[in-house]
Amino acid sequence: MSQQKIIQAIRKAANESGIKLSLDPSTFDSTLKSLNVDSLNAMSIIINVEKALNTRLPDEDLANLKTLGDLIRSFEKVTKQG
């Protein structure tokens, strides 16, 4: 799956959760916390993206998510595998 489709799914999930999230490439190295995404909001976004993409992130990936780029790369990895 293309990075653009993953970014669109993340944007939609963030909007549905009431989170204004910049998904500009310049923010990919930003921590989720610095983007004002707390752990509860992050999980809400992840769950909604998993549903939208019909996939699931492995628990070890979830434990290591720190930046927006980590989130995007994790979804790229699982969508390429399956």
XYZ file of C-alpha atoms in Angstrom:
82
model
C 0.000 0.000 0.000
C 1.272 3.449 -0.826
C 2.444 5.845 1.839
C -0.102 8.366 0.573
C -3.018 5.982 1.233
C -1.698 5.304 4.732
C -1.358 9.027 5.405
C -4.928 9.575 4.182
C -6.170 6.837 6.521
C -4.279 8.385 9.454
C -5.649 11.844 8.624
C -9.209 10.517 8.476
C -8.802 8.572 11.730
C -7.359 11.627 13.488
C -10.225 13.801 12.252
C -12.786 11.220 13.402
C -11.132 11.296 16.833
C -11.290 15.095 16.908
C -7.512 15.438 16.626
C -6.012 18.050 14.348
C -2.861 16.392 13.051
C -0.439 17.814 10.526
C 0.707 15.069 8.207
C 3.254 17.107 6.335
C 6.551 15.241 5.731
C 8.289 17.830 7.907
C 6.384 16.427 10.913
C 7.297 12.771 10.361
C 10.219 12.984 12.804
C 8.099 14.732 15.419
C 7.068 12.737 18.457
C 3.388 12.073 18.831
C 3.532 13.860 22.171
C 4.980 17.001 20.547
C 2.069 16.881 18.078
C -0.331 16.914 21.050
C -1.327 13.279 20.564
C -1.525 11.547 23.929
C -1.469 7.762 24.298
C -5.265 7.445 24.366
C -5.624 9.514 21.180
C -2.793 7.579 19.548
C -4.542 4.278 20.247
C -7.815 5.644 18.896
C -6.068 6.670 15.677
C -4.267 3.331 15.397
C -7.438 1.295 15.930
C -9.334 3.321 13.319
C -6.493 3.024 10.794
C -6.250 -0.717 11.427
C -9.969 -1.016 10.666
C -9.713 1.173 7.561
C -6.739 -0.757 6.178
C -8.008 -4.143 7.384
C -4.745 -4.906 9.142
C -3.262 -5.024 12.622
C 0.012 -3.658 13.957
C 2.100 -6.171 15.928
C 2.355 -5.484 19.657
C 6.125 -4.956 19.393
C 5.545 -2.187 16.827
C 2.975 -0.550 19.094
C 5.437 -0.556 21.978
C 8.070 1.208 19.883
C 5.965 3.961 18.286
C 7.453 7.328 19.162
C 7.108 9.502 16.062
C 4.571 10.056 13.324
C 7.068 8.502 10.923
C 7.248 5.369 13.104
C 3.488 5.041 12.806
C 3.522 5.472 9.025
C 6.435 3.023 8.567
C 4.725 0.431 10.788
C 1.605 0.521 8.648
C 3.724 0.395 5.477
C 5.469 -2.699 6.795
C 2.297 -4.613 7.710
C 0.471 -3.698 4.508
C 3.426 -4.917 2.413
C 3.503 -8.227 4.301
C -0.065 -9.122 3.952
